[in-house]
Tab-separated table of C-alpha atoms and ligand atoms in Angstrom:
chain	number	residue	atom	x	y	z
A	1	UNK	CA	195.441	27.901	-90.602
A	2	UNK	CA	194.558	27.071	-87.011
A	3	UNK	CA	191.149	27.075	-85.403
A	4	UNK	CA	191.024	28.851	-81.969
A	5	UNK	CA	187.841	28.246	-79.998
A	6	UNK	CA	187.027	30.401	-77.121
A	7	UNK	CA	184.285	29.386	-74.575
A	8	UNK	CA	182.610	32.460	-73.032
A	9	UNK	CA	181.680	35.726	-74.602
A	10	UNK	CA	182.510	37.991	-71.639
A	11	UNK	CA	185.358	40.438	-71.397
A	12	UNK	CA	187.930	37.656	-71.184
A	13	UNK	CA	186.632	35.905	-74.299
A	14	UNK	CA	186.247	38.964	-76.340
A	15	UNK	CA	189.600	40.466	-75.510
A	16	UNK	CA	191.301	37.108	-76.264
A	17	UNK	CA	189.469	36.924	-79.617
A	18	UNK	CA	190.545	40.435	-80.658
A	19	UNK	CA	194.180	39.936	-79.513
A	20	UNK	CA	194.304	36.631	-81.405
A	21	UNK	CA	192.993	38.361	-84.615
A	22	UNK	CA	195.563	41.096	-84.416
A	23	UNK	CA	198.474	38.410	-84.208
A	24	UNK	CA	196.941	35.625	-86.325
A	25	UNK	CA	195.203	37.439	-89.195
A	26	UNK	CA	194.573	34.186	-91.145
A	27	UNK	CA	193.437	31.877	-88.394
A	28	UNK	CA	189.826	30.852	-87.667
A	29	UNK	CA	188.417	32.303	-84.403
A	30	UNK	CA	185.136	31.108	-82.918
A	31	UNK	CA	183.602	32.433	-79.666
A	32	UNK	CA	180.934	30.343	-77.946
A	33	UNK	CA	178.644	32.281	-75.557
A	34	UNK	CA	175.535	30.987	-73.793
A	35	UNK	CA	173.700	34.206	-73.224
A	36	UNK	CA	171.173	35.542	-75.699
A	37	UNK	CA	172.845	38.925	-75.741
A	38	UNK	CA	175.456	40.875	-77.596
A	39	UNK	CA	178.774	40.404	-75.623
A	40	UNK	CA	178.532	42.634	-72.692
A	41	UNK	CA	180.191	43.747	-69.359
A	42	UNK	CA	178.611	42.709	-66.128
A	43	UNK	CA	180.453	45.567	-64.463
A	44	UNK	CA	178.237	48.030	-66.341
A	45	UNK	CA	174.950	46.542	-64.929
A	46	UNK	CA	174.957	48.919	-61.880
A	47	UNK	CA	175.070	51.916	-64.263
A	48	UNK	CA	172.245	50.461	-66.201
A	49	UNK	CA	170.142	50.087	-62.989
A	50	UNK	CA	170.952	53.688	-62.004
A	51	UNK	CA	169.883	54.830	-65.479
A	52	UNK	CA	173.232	56.328	-66.438
A	53	UNK	CA	173.405	54.045	-69.629
A	54	UNK	CA	171.058	52.178	-71.727
A	55	UNK	CA	171.445	48.460	-72.416
A	56	UNK	CA	173.643	49.152	-75.325
A	57	UNK	CA	176.054	50.987	-73.018
A	58	UNK	CA	176.768	47.558	-71.438
A	59	UNK	CA	177.943	46.055	-74.692
A	60	UNK	CA	181.627	45.440	-74.907
A	61	UNK	CA	181.832	46.602	-78.534
A	62	UNK	CA	179.369	49.016	-80.051
A	63	UNK	CA	179.733	48.662	-83.818
A	64	UNK	CA	177.114	46.473	-85.330
A	65	UNK	CA	179.596	44.626	-87.606
A	66	UNK	CA	182.541	44.709	-85.243
A	67	UNK	CA	182.888	40.973	-84.790
A	68	UNK	CA	182.153	40.209	-88.476
A	69	UNK	CA	184.659	42.765	-89.539
A	70	UNK	CA	187.351	40.988	-87.482
A	71	UNK	CA	186.131	37.578	-88.755
A	72	UNK	CA	185.323	36.386	-85.333
A	73	UNK	CA	182.454	33.855	-85.451
A	74	UNK	CA	180.062	34.238	-82.598
A	75	UNK	CA	178.173	31.022	-81.739
A	76	UNK	CA	175.216	31.206	-79.279
A	77	UNK	CA	175.270	27.818	-77.399
A	78	UNK	CA	176.535	26.375	-74.146
A	79	UNK	CA	179.567	24.168	-74.105
A	80	UNK	CA	178.512	20.995	-72.418
A	81	UNK	CA	181.688	18.925	-72.568
A	82	UNK	CA	185.368	19.231	-73.657
A	83	UNK	CA	187.082	16.215	-75.219
A	84	UNK	CA	190.672	17.360	-74.526
A	85	UNK	CA	192.334	14.368	-76.187
A	86	UNK	CA	190.104	14.580	-79.215
A	87	UNK	CA	190.303	18.434	-79.373
A	88	UNK	CA	186.609	18.832	-79.598
A	89	UNK	CA	183.906	20.810	-77.746
A	90	UNK	CA	180.404	19.509	-77.503
A	91	UNK	CA	177.659	22.153	-77.471
A	92	UNK	CA	174.171	21.904	-75.978
A	93	UNK	CA	172.603	22.322	-79.376
A	94	UNK	CA	173.908	19.014	-80.471
A	95	UNK	CA	176.871	20.482	-82.520
A	96	UNK	CA	180.448	20.054	-81.936
A	97	UNK	CA	183.564	22.203	-82.727
A	98	UNK	CA	186.985	20.913	-83.496
A	99	UNK	CA	189.838	23.087	-82.223
A	100	UNK	CA	193.608	23.339	-82.459
A	101	UNK	CA	193.714	25.550	-79.326
A	102	UNK	CA	191.040	26.262	-76.788
A	103	UNK	CA	190.513	29.066	-74.346
A	104	UNK	CA	188.137	28.554	-71.456
A	105	UNK	CA	186.797	31.892	-70.399
A	106	UNK	CA	183.407	30.952	-69.037
A	107	UNK	CA	183.563	33.286	-66.092
A	108	UNK	CA	181.700	32.614	-62.857
A	109	UNK	CA	178.107	32.023	-61.773
A	110	UNK	CA	176.315	33.046	-58.666
A	111	UNK	CA	176.232	30.432	-55.835
A	112	UNK	CA	172.762	29.301	-54.915
A	113	UNK	CA	172.400	29.029	-51.207
A	114	UNK	CA	170.005	26.199	-50.029
A	115	UNK	CA	167.197	28.533	-48.888
A	116	UNK	CA	163.574	27.621	-49.436
A	117	UNK	CA	161.778	29.993	-51.664
A	118	UNK	CA	164.763	31.005	-53.820
A	119	UNK	CA	162.664	30.074	-56.867
A	120	UNK	CA	159.802	32.385	-56.145
A	121	UNK	CA	158.880	35.204	-58.584
A	122	UNK	CA	160.609	38.359	-57.290
A	123	UNK	CA	163.848	36.598	-56.127
A	124	UNK	CA	166.779	37.221	-58.464
A	125	UNK	CA	170.535	37.278	-58.691
A	126	UNK	CA	172.140	40.331	-60.041
A	127	UNK	CA	174.626	38.715	-62.392
A	128	UNK	CA	173.269	38.957	-65.998
A	129	UNK	CA	171.507	41.514	-68.197
A	130	UNK	CA	168.399	39.339	-67.836
A	131	UNK	CA	168.560	39.717	-64.074
A	132	UNK	CA	169.053	43.492	-64.512
A	133	UNK	CA	165.822	43.757	-66.542
A	134	UNK	CA	163.897	41.841	-63.856
A	135	UNK	CA	165.397	43.893	-61.001
A	136	UNK	CA	164.642	47.112	-62.804
A	137	UNK	CA	160.960	46.008	-63.268
A	138	UNK	CA	160.520	45.556	-59.562
A	139	UNK	CA	162.954	48.082	-57.968
A	140	UNK	CA	160.733	51.013	-58.415
A	141	UNK	CA	160.973	54.167	-56.095
A	142	UNK	CA	159.632	53.127	-52.702
A	143	UNK	CA	159.726	49.424	-53.253
A	144	UNK	CA	161.026	47.201	-50.506
A	145	UNK	CA	164.116	45.496	-51.541
A	146	UNK	CA	165.967	42.858	-49.416
A	147	UNK	CA	169.465	42.047	-50.447
A	148	UNK	CA	171.064	38.780	-49.248
A	149	UNK	CA	174.876	39.152	-48.987
A	150	UNK	CA	177.067	42.198	-48.425
A	151	UNK	CA	180.074	41.089	-50.213
A	152	UNK	CA	181.990	42.871	-53.039
A	153	UNK	CA	179.243	42.620	-55.587
A	154	UNK	CA	176.471	43.150	-53.070
A	155	UNK	CA	178.098	46.434	-51.958
A	156	UNK	CA	178.274	47.640	-55.666
A	157	UNK	CA	174.663	46.828	-56.383
A	158	UNK	CA	173.569	48.668	-53.227
A	159	UNK	CA	174.640	51.882	-54.705
A	160	UNK	CA	172.390	51.313	-57.729
A	161	UNK	CA	169.441	50.288	-55.734
A	162	UNK	CA	169.645	53.157	-53.461
A	163	UNK	CA	169.764	55.517	-56.433
A	164	UNK	CA	166.656	53.853	-57.674
A	165	UNK	CA	164.957	55.145	-54.572
A	166	UNK	CA	164.100	51.838	-52.990
A	167	UNK	CA	163.785	51.079	-49.303
A	168	UNK	CA	166.721	48.741	-48.854
A	169	UNK	CA	167.634	46.123	-46.270
A	170	UNK	CA	170.794	44.083	-46.402
A	171	UNK	CA	171.245	40.720	-44.637
A	172	UNK	CA	174.729	39.384	-44.208
A	173	UNK	CA	175.656	36.073	-42.619
A	174	UNK	CA	179.164	37.306	-41.532
A	175	UNK	CA	179.628	39.573	-38.534
A	176	UNK	CA	180.359	42.535	-40.707
A	177	UNK	CA	180.004	43.830	-44.152
A	178	UNK	CA	182.454	42.615	-46.852
A	179	UNK	CA	183.716	39.924	-44.446
A	180	UNK	CA	186.024	38.249	-47.067
A	181	UNK	CA	187.842	41.490	-47.909
A	182	UNK	CA	187.654	43.756	-44.801
A	183	UNK	CA	188.672	43.311	-41.161
A	184	UNK	CA	186.355	43.937	-38.258
A	185	UNK	CA	186.986	47.721	-38.024
A	186	UNK	CA	186.647	48.446	-41.772
A	187	UNK	CA	183.592	46.185	-42.172
A	188	UNK	CA	181.992	47.891	-39.139
A	189	UNK	CA	182.663	51.330	-40.528
A	190	UNK	CA	181.082	50.403	-43.779
A	191	UNK	CA	178.101	49.091	-41.957
A	192	UNK	CA	177.720	52.252	-39.887
A	193	UNK	CA	178.088	54.365	-43.058
A	194	UNK	CA	175.363	52.364	-44.931
A	195	UNK	CA	172.988	52.809	-41.981
A	196	UNK	CA	173.567	56.570	-41.987
A	197	UNK	CA	172.557	56.371	-45.664
A	198	UNK	CA	169.240	54.839	-44.777
A	199	UNK	CA	169.954	51.235	-45.423
A	200	UNK	CA	168.947	48.776	-42.777
A	201	UNK	CA	171.800	46.246	-42.245
A	202	UNK	CA	171.410	42.919	-40.462
A	203	UNK	CA	174.938	41.271	-39.935
A	204	UNK	CA	175.484	37.917	-38.196
A	205	UNK	CA	171.966	37.050	-39.676
A	206	UNK	CA	170.843	34.354	-42.047
A	207	UNK	CA	167.896	34.309	-44.511
A	208	UNK	CA	166.099	31.094	-43.497
A	209	UNK	CA	163.290	31.114	-45.920
A	210	UNK	CA	161.565	33.287	-48.551
A	211	UNK	CA	157.792	32.846	-48.683
A	212	UNK	CA	154.951	34.290	-50.810
A	213	UNK	CA	153.265	36.955	-48.657
A	214	UNK	CA	150.007	35.358	-49.722
A	215	UNK	CA	151.004	31.993	-48.087
A	216	UNK	CA	149.858	31.388	-44.489
A	217	UNK	CA	152.483	32.299	-41.960
A	218	UNK	CA	154.271	29.393	-40.241
A	219	UNK	CA	154.166	29.008	-36.506
A	220	UNK	CA	157.564	30.664	-36.110
A	221	UNK	CA	156.393	33.666	-38.130
A	222	UNK	CA	153.292	33.967	-36.003
A	223	UNK	CA	155.111	33.882	-32.786
A	224	UNK	CA	157.596	36.426	-34.186
A	225	UNK	CA	154.732	38.642	-35.239
A	226	UNK	CA	153.142	38.334	-31.772
A	227	UNK	CA	156.575	39.240	-30.235
A	228	UNK	CA	156.747	42.255	-32.492
A	229	UNK	CA	159.893	40.996	-34.417
A	230	UNK	CA	158.159	41.444	-37.830
A	231	UNK	CA	159.287	44.639	-39.662
A	232	UNK	CA	156.086	44.843	-41.783
A	233	UNK	CA	154.054	46.784	-39.229
A	234	UNK	CA	156.791	49.494	-39.021
A	235	UNK	CA	157.117	50.010	-42.642
A	236	UNK	CA	154.016	48.928	-44.491
A	237	UNK	CA	153.948	45.676	-46.400
A	238	UNK	CA	155.837	44.499	-49.348
A	239	UNK	CA	153.910	43.433	-52.457
A	240	UNK	CA	154.803	39.739	-52.598
A	241	UNK	CA	157.420	38.269	-50.397
A	242	UNK	CA	158.043	37.613	-46.748
A	243	UNK	CA	161.620	36.851	-45.723
A	244	UNK	CA	162.304	34.915	-42.583
A	245	UNK	CA	165.544	35.801	-40.882
A	246	UNK	CA	167.329	33.898	-38.229
A	247	UNK	CA	166.434	35.174	-34.760
A	248	UNK	CA	162.698	35.032	-35.606
A	249	UNK	CA	162.438	38.428	-37.459
A	250	UNK	CA	160.536	38.663	-40.711
A	251	UNK	CA	160.913	41.396	-43.295
A	252	UNK	CA	158.460	41.977	-46.202
A	253	UNK	CA	159.880	42.667	-49.591
A	254	UNK	CA	158.844	43.363	-53.164
A	255	UNK	CA	162.117	42.046	-54.414
A	256	UNK	CA	164.768	39.867	-53.025
A	257	UNK	CA	168.358	39.980	-54.484
A	258	UNK	CA	170.609	37.102	-53.881
A	259	UNK	CA	174.236	38.263	-53.847
A	260	UNK	CA	175.759	35.481	-51.811
A	261	UNK	CA	179.040	34.977	-53.865
A	262	UNK	CA	180.187	33.423	-57.139
A	263	UNK	CA	182.033	30.384	-58.249
A	264	UNK	CA	183.853	29.517	-61.505
A	265	UNK	CA	181.662	28.160	-64.263
A	266	UNK	CA	183.616	24.988	-64.822
A	267	UNK	CA	181.103	22.163	-64.131
A	268	UNK	CA	181.188	21.130	-67.886
A	269	UNK	CA	184.945	20.372	-67.538
A	270	UNK	CA	184.283	17.368	-65.201
A	271	UNK	CA	186.144	14.276	-66.443
A	272	UNK	CA	187.786	16.241	-69.202
A	273	UNK	CA	191.298	15.698	-67.898
A	274	UNK	CA	191.700	19.473	-67.357
A	275	UNK	CA	192.978	20.059	-63.875
A	276	UNK	CA	190.631	22.324	-61.886
A	277	UNK	CA	191.001	23.377	-58.213
A	278	UNK	CA	188.765	26.275	-57.367
A	279	UNK	CA	189.081	27.328	-61.003
A	280	UNK	CA	190.991	25.987	-64.039
A	281	UNK	CA	194.553	25.744	-62.892
A	282	UNK	CA	196.854	27.670	-65.135
A	283	UNK	CA	200.647	28.178	-65.451
A	284	UNK	CA	202.232	31.545	-65.914
A	285	UNK	CA	201.274	31.484	-69.543
A	286	UNK	CA	197.685	30.810	-68.733
A	287	UNK	CA	197.927	27.285	-70.043
A	288	UNK	CA	196.210	24.399	-68.296
A	289	UNK	CA	197.788	21.052	-67.701
A	290	UNK	CA	196.673	20.128	-71.286
A	291	UNK	CA	198.957	21.727	-73.906
A	292	UNK	CA	196.982	23.993	-76.177
A	293	UNK	CA	194.073	24.516	-73.658
A	294	UNK	CA	194.234	27.764	-71.843
A	295	UNK	CA	191.914	29.568	-69.363
A	296	UNK	CA	191.453	33.225	-68.447
A	297	UNK	CA	189.131	35.453	-66.323
A	298	UNK	CA	186.803	34.596	-63.495
A	299	UNK	CA	187.031	30.808	-64.230
A	300	UNK	CA	190.830	30.639	-64.117
A	301	UNK	CA	193.096	29.955	-61.175
A	302	UNK	CA	196.459	31.801	-61.592
A	303	UNK	CA	199.526	32.378	-59.490
A	304	UNK	CA	199.456	35.233	-56.979
A	305	UNK	CA	203.076	36.259	-56.261
A	306	UNK	CA	202.043	38.122	-53.131
A	307	UNK	CA	200.542	35.089	-51.397
A	308	UNK	CA	202.633	32.546	-53.240
A	309	UNK	CA	199.536	30.566	-54.023
A	310	UNK	CA	197.163	30.046	-56.947
A	311	UNK	CA	193.928	32.135	-56.625
A	312	UNK	CA	190.798	33.050	-58.426
A	313	UNK	CA	190.709	36.687	-58.422
A	314	UNK	CA	187.269	37.495	-60.055
A	315	UNK	CA	187.618	41.055	-61.152
A	316	UNK	CA	187.563	42.562	-64.647
A	317	UNK	CA	191.159	43.955	-64.890
A	318	UNK	CA	192.524	40.443	-64.077
A	319	UNK	CA	190.275	38.956	-66.588
A	320	UNK	CA	191.370	41.333	-69.308
A	321	UNK	CA	195.067	40.861	-68.603
A	322	UNK	CA	194.938	37.096	-68.376
A	323	UNK	CA	192.944	37.041	-71.607
A	324	UNK	CA	195.661	39.042	-73.369
A	325	UNK	CA	198.425	36.768	-72.010
A	326	UNK	CA	196.567	33.529	-72.972
A	327	UNK	CA	195.770	34.902	-76.415
A	328	UNK	CA	199.400	35.944	-77.149
A	329	UNK	CA	200.539	32.503	-76.198
A	330	UNK	CA	197.886	30.929	-78.343
A	331	UNK	CA	199.159	33.145	-81.178
A	332	UNK	CA	202.692	31.740	-80.657
A	333	UNK	CA	204.152	34.690	-78.694
A	334	UNK	CA	205.564	33.316	-75.419
A	335	UNK	CA	204.242	35.763	-72.696
A	336	UNK	CA	203.950	35.395	-68.970
A	337	UNK	CA	201.478	36.832	-66.609
A	338	UNK	CA	203.081	39.130	-63.969
A	339	UNK	CA	200.813	37.461	-61.455
A	340	UNK	CA	197.413	38.213	-59.961
A	341	UNK	CA	196.876	40.012	-56.710
A	342	UNK	CA	193.803	40.496	-54.721
A	343	UNK	CA	193.030	44.020	-55.645
A	344	UNK	CA	189.661	45.446	-54.593
A	345	UNK	CA	188.601	49.102	-54.433
A	346	UNK	CA	185.028	49.435	-53.425
A	347	UNK	CA	182.577	52.361	-53.443
A	348	UNK	CA	179.764	51.667	-50.909
A	349	UNK	CA	177.222	54.375	-51.326
A	350	UNK	CA	180.116	56.874	-51.763
A	351	UNK	CA	182.396	55.515	-49.139
A	352	UNK	CA	185.670	54.258	-50.611
A	353	UNK	CA	187.443	51.265	-49.136
A	354	UNK	CA	190.227	48.997	-50.332
A	355	UNK	CA	191.516	45.621	-49.803
A	356	UNK	CA	194.775	44.466	-51.206
A	357	UNK	CA	196.776	41.252	-50.925
A	358	UNK	CA	197.088	39.530	-47.611
A	359	UNK	CA	194.855	42.074	-45.824
A	360	UNK	CA	194.479	39.650	-42.867
A	361	UNK	CA	198.169	39.466	-42.340
A	362	UNK	CA	200.619	36.550	-42.288
A	363	UNK	CA	201.987	34.340	-39.506
A	364	UNK	CA	204.802	36.100	-37.746
A	365	UNK	CA	204.148	39.329	-39.612
A	366	UNK	CA	203.649	42.872	-38.143
A	367	UNK	CA	200.617	45.091	-38.335
A	368	UNK	CA	199.864	48.746	-38.043
A	369	UNK	CA	196.484	50.235	-37.578
A	370	UNK	CA	195.096	53.761	-37.385
A	371	UNK	CA	191.406	54.707	-37.096
A	372	UNK	CA	189.871	58.166	-37.025
A	373	UNK	CA	186.278	57.259	-36.671
A	374	UNK	CA	185.037	60.967	-36.696
A	375	UNK	CA	186.639	61.520	-39.996
A	376	UNK	CA	185.512	58.092	-41.322
A	377	UNK	CA	189.107	57.012	-41.907
A	378	UNK	CA	190.820	53.757	-41.273
A	379	UNK	CA	194.097	52.123	-42.376
A	380	UNK	CA	195.419	48.638	-41.574
A	381	UNK	CA	198.795	47.610	-42.980
A	382	UNK	CA	200.255	44.183	-42.853
A	383	UNK	CA	203.919	43.300	-43.229
A	384	UNK	CA	206.018	40.339	-43.739
A	385	UNK	CA	209.722	41.245	-43.075
A	386	UNK	CA	210.015	44.677	-44.699
A	387	UNK	CA	207.471	44.064	-47.307
A	388	UNK	CA	203.858	45.353	-47.068
A	389	UNK	CA	201.886	42.251	-48.110
A	390	UNK	CA	198.371	43.513	-47.669
A	391	UNK	CA	196.218	46.304	-46.420
A	392	UNK	CA	192.615	47.521	-45.775
A	393	UNK	CA	191.584	51.139	-45.881
A	394	UNK	CA	188.371	53.142	-45.453
A	395	UNK	CA	188.097	56.700	-46.604
A	396	UNK	CA	191.651	57.087	-48.040
A	397	UNK	CA	191.010	57.924	-51.660
A	398	UNK	CA	194.263	59.709	-52.127
A	399	UNK	CA	196.638	56.764	-51.515
A	400	UNK	CA	194.843	53.993	-53.377
A	401	UNK	CA	197.515	53.646	-56.106
A	402	UNK	CA	200.259	53.813	-53.690
A	403	UNK	CA	198.787	51.025	-51.529
A	404	UNK	CA	198.367	48.845	-54.581
A	405	UNK	CA	201.868	49.689	-55.863
A	406	UNK	CA	203.425	48.727	-52.598
A	407	UNK	CA	201.591	45.390	-52.253
A	408	UNK	CA	201.666	44.344	-55.859
A	409	UNK	CA	205.206	45.564	-56.400
A	410	UNK	CA	206.530	43.695	-53.188
A	411	UNK	CA	208.523	46.720	-52.496
A	412	UNK	CA	211.305	46.282	-49.886
A	413	UNK	CA	210.764	49.042	-47.389
A	414	UNK	CA	213.941	48.848	-45.315
A	415	UNK	CA	213.729	51.429	-42.506
A	416	UNK	CA	210.474	52.723	-43.927
A	417	UNK	CA	208.732	49.663	-42.532
A	418	UNK	CA	209.389	50.877	-38.914
A	419	UNK	CA	208.233	54.433	-39.810
A	420	UNK	CA	204.990	53.001	-41.218
A	421	UNK	CA	204.470	50.852	-38.165
A	422	UNK	CA	204.598	54.178	-36.217
A	423	UNK	CA	202.707	56.325	-38.600
A	424	UNK	CA	200.737	54.359	-41.281
A	425	UNK	CA	199.813	57.771	-43.000
A	426	UNK	CA	203.340	57.967	-44.306
A	427	UNK	CA	202.480	55.621	-47.214
A	428	UNK	CA	203.212	58.085	-50.066
A	429	UNK	CA	206.583	59.042	-48.536
A	430	UNK	CA	207.467	55.426	-48.117
A	431	UNK	CA	206.495	54.725	-51.762
A	432	UNK	CA	208.412	57.603	-53.104
A	433	UNK	CA	211.466	56.667	-51.109
A	434	UNK	CA	211.498	52.929	-51.829
A	435	UNK	CA	209.417	52.080	-54.888
A	436	UNK	CA	211.132	53.916	-57.602
A	437	UNK	CA	213.566	51.646	-59.314
A	438	UNK	CA	212.498	48.574	-57.383
A	439	UNK	CA	209.081	47.728	-58.742
A	440	UNK	CA	208.323	47.159	-62.343
A	441	UNK	CA	204.829	48.198	-61.430
A	442	UNK	CA	204.248	51.895	-61.586
A	443	UNK	CA	200.704	52.391	-60.403
A	444	UNK	CA	201.215	55.216	-57.950
A	445	UNK	CA	199.045	57.490	-60.071
A	446	UNK	CA	196.470	54.787	-60.729
A	447	UNK	CA	193.590	55.770	-58.444
A	448	UNK	CA	190.927	54.506	-60.641
A	449	UNK	CA	188.362	52.113	-59.369
A	450	UNK	CA	190.233	48.916	-59.816
B	1	LIG	C1	176.915	43.703	-60.894
B	1	LIG	C2	178.326	43.406	-61.067
B	1	LIG	C3	179.214	44.498	-60.860
B	1	LIG	C4	180.581	44.148	-61.018
B	1	LIG	N1	181.485	45.260	-60.866
B	1	LIG	C5	182.790	45.031	-61.050
B	1	LIG	C6	183.714	46.135	-60.831
B	1	LIG	O1	183.333	47.249	-60.419
B	1	LIG	N2	185.028	45.899	-60.954
B	1	LIG	C7	185.477	44.631	-61.411
B	1	LIG	O2	186.685	44.504	-61.702
B	1	LIG	N3	184.553	43.635	-61.569
B	1	LIG	C8	183.293	43.804	-61.370
B	1	LIG	N4	182.427	42.718	-61.552
B	1	LIG	C9	182.994	41.453	-61.887
B	1	LIG	C10	183.322	41.300	-63.434
B	1	LIG	O3	182.137	41.533	-64.181
B	1	LIG	C11	183.908	40.006	-63.752
B	1	LIG	O4	185.136	39.878	-63.093
B	1	LIG	C12	184.086	39.871	-65.318
B	1	LIG	O5	182.873	39.834	-65.900
B	1	LIG	C13	184.822	38.539	-65.660
B	1	LIG	O6	184.882	38.485	-67.032
B	1	LIG	P1	184.914	36.948	-67.658
B	1	LIG	O7	184.990	37.168	-69.127
B	1	LIG	O8	185.973	36.196	-66.945
B	1	LIG	O9	183.526	36.247	-67.196
B	1	LIG	P2	182.023	36.766	-67.570
B	1	LIG	O10	181.942	38.176	-67.715
B	1	LIG	O11	181.228	36.024	-66.524
B	1	LIG	O12	181.761	36.061	-69.020
B	1	LIG	C14	181.763	34.687	-69.207
B	1	LIG	C15	180.686	34.327	-70.252
B	1	LIG	O13	180.765	32.854	-70.426
B	1	LIG	C16	179.367	32.384	-70.507
B	1	LIG	N5	179.462	30.923	-70.137
B	1	LIG	C17	179.487	30.308	-68.980
B	1	LIG	N6	179.569	29.020	-69.178
B	1	LIG	C18	179.495	28.732	-70.434
B	1	LIG	C19	179.427	27.525	-71.237
B	1	LIG	N7	179.554	26.349	-70.694
B	1	LIG	N8	179.369	27.751	-72.595
B	1	LIG	C20	179.326	28.996	-73.182
B	1	LIG	N9	179.437	30.039	-72.453
B	1	LIG	C21	179.464	30.026	-71.117
B	1	LIG	C22	178.698	33.231	-69.370
B	1	LIG	O14	177.303	33.150	-69.544
B	1	LIG	C23	179.243	34.594	-69.732
B	1	LIG	O15	178.553	35.202	-70.760
B	1	LIG	C24	180.994	42.950	-61.369
B	1	LIG	C25	180.137	41.912	-61.610
B	1	LIG	C26	178.694	42.212	-61.545
B	1	LIG	C27	177.807	41.010	-61.688
């Protein structure tokens, strides 16, 4: 009987534990998670904030005895160190766990920008259920909410906040919204759309400090106020916070949400001998450089066959697939990952945009772009040779699966490449003509949100 230890009780950890149980009925399986919650899905937090579900709806598995029935031991503790050679994990409660095989599935955690005032009451990340409870308490109808960051997670949260009836401002350091996923045209269209939906968007703007509104205003704030750069007079005052932006403007807020990006939660692996780049570096079986130690999910760095590089692709479908592959290998069934690709389908206040693969294009590649601003539609396709290696779209809900299929399947387009360069809207025809029989991936019908 082997002992499989899994660090992290998020989707990757739980899917891995269940897969292992299915294939290794006799083995011992322990899942270590550091949150004081039943295992849950962060993805469900926006639905909780909207009020579509209750907290229980975020739980990954609903049955009270689900884990006990599967003989999956849940340990609530934080892994503080891994002794790879000695096959032991040290926990922050002073205990240790010996393992035969280890899966690191600790996900990612929000980055903490060096901004004064980030510790003030009323400033929160939106990453955990605990964060969601704090946000729900302050984000009451009419409350002033300032969100730092308009990246992928930021855009998802906006939807929930708007539906709660708050007065929302978004501050993004980049020159457009979702700058790490969308080109200037797409990012600009998303920004315009948000503004028509009543969100105040500040791009190319930094939050310089967050202050308690009771604290005396600094000299810069006073000058800004005198120059009429403060927004408080225009919209009434927030209950507790004053946010200073670059350019001298100040915005009052009842709640500040920090959504400035995430990083793999792998600090505890320092000096463990497990190779980490951005995340835990894995091979095609999700194994690290140490035999018997695997990684999956937001903390893992896996091979992206489209870019030819290893990447961390922090989205749930990748976490689930990587966990399945890692667990099968841990169970003794040699299985390889088909690769990860940057796949992002975003719903920003009802506007659907996508970003797949090398959306910025590759050196020496070709590019086709089409924008119908009046209809709120935009397509940008990137080619290398006759393969579409990436794309951005705004407002094209009907072809999401096709775009994904062409990029992920690395479909050779032949003469269809030139047709797409002339008319990018011919995507479906190109897919039907070229993809069948070439790609193992058959996602043309898959238009779900990621
Ligand atoms: C608001 C929000 C909306 C999102 N929406 C989407 C979406 O629409 N689509 C999508 O694909 N993805 C979405 N995501 C991202 C998605 O939630 C993640 O990709 C997914 O949770 C990754 O799963 P994971 O198991 O790898 O990591 P996690 O879910 O982060 O789970 C890892 C667990 O390990 C724990 N842990 C960390 N360090 C330790 C340690 N040292 N010891 C023990 N435990 C530890 C963590 O606390 C956590 O509980 C969203 C995320 C958020 C926050």
